[in-house]
Amino acid sequence: MQGNNTSGLSQAANQILLQLVMELKTGNTRRCEALGLSADAIRALKNITLEELQCVCNSRVSVLSFAVNTDNLLRLMEYARDECQRNERIDRALTLGASIEIMRHYFGLNGCDVAMRRRIAGIKVRDGREYTLSDEDLADVWNIWVRSGSEDLYETSSLDALMLISEETNMSLTAVWRAVREYVAPRTRRSLQLKEKIPAVLSGKSLTKASGEH
């Protein structure tokens, strides 16, 4: 079995010679030089006949040697793992109703990228503006946000907390994002007044726990 595998690898490696010959026929010698072929070997390949090339390619004797670059392999596997996790987070965020603004900030995606991914995933976006959250909804979001321990809304790691809030409250990720943004930096009188009414949120305590004590 091992002999057959070695033979197959040798023949596959020798197929590269066919590509080298085709490049030489077009006057391109750079790849041959990059592989370390001598001037004599390049001239021989350039003048090789079709029958000779076929015989060499089908030979069980390999003229090329391969080695696995372990460092590159591990780096590539780590990159592939990170990319898979990134794509999973993108799909999750879109499923939870993330806006283009959110996808641009956390993933660097533009409107066309977002539209294409939504189309592929079969996600339909509701027309019109997001409904306005009630004071109770805002308080719920703010409370869970404080309990999550996240400090900077604009850090990539905070997206996980936002998605958990979206899933727990059954609100769209866009609504959660805007609610937390109002908590972090209130821009309306309503938000300022609401924060003043909710000392438990301001002190970082759970509203649920506070109400339970009463």
Short mmCIF file of C-alpha atoms in Angstrom, two decimals, residues 82 85-87 89-90 92-93 102-108 145 150-164 173 177:
data_model
loop_
_atom_site.label_atom_id
_atom_site.label_comp_id
_atom_site.label_asym_id
_atom_site.label_seq_id
_atom_site.Cartn_x
_atom_site.Cartn_y
_atom_site.Cartn_z
CA ASP A 82 -10.25 32.02 12.54
CA GLN A 85 -15.29 31.44 13.28
CA ARG A 86 -15.53 34.88 11.67
CA ASN A 87 -17.99 33.61 9.07
CA ARG A 89 -20.24 35.23 13.71
CA ILE A 90 -21.20 37.09 10.54
CA ARG A 92 -25.19 34.78 13.40
CA ALA A 93 -25.18 38.59 13.44
CA ILE A 102 -22.99 47.08 12.56
CA MET A 103 -21.52 44.79 9.90
CA ARG A 104 -19.26 47.58 8.65
CA HIS A 105 -18.00 48.41 12.13
CA TYR A 106 -17.31 44.90 13.43
CA PHE A 107 -16.44 43.07 10.21
CA GLY A 108 -15.50 45.74 7.67
CA TRP A 145 -25.27 44.88 29.12
CA SER A 150 -18.31 44.54 28.60
CA GLU A 151 -16.71 47.96 28.81
CA ASP A 152 -16.22 49.24 25.29
CA LEU A 153 -19.16 48.92 22.91
CA TYR A 154 -16.92 49.44 19.92
CA GLU A 155 -14.51 46.61 20.69
CA THR A 156 -15.00 43.53 18.55
CA SER A 157 -15.33 41.33 21.64
CA SER A 158 -18.43 43.30 22.72
CA LEU A 159 -20.35 41.99 19.72
CA ASP A 160 -20.72 38.62 21.45
CA ALA A 161 -22.41 40.32 24.40
CA LEU A 162 -24.73 42.22 22.07
CA MET A 163 -25.73 39.05 20.25
CA LEU A 164 -26.45 37.28 23.54
CA LEU A 173 -29.35 43.10 17.05
CA TRP A 177 -26.92 48.03 19.42
#
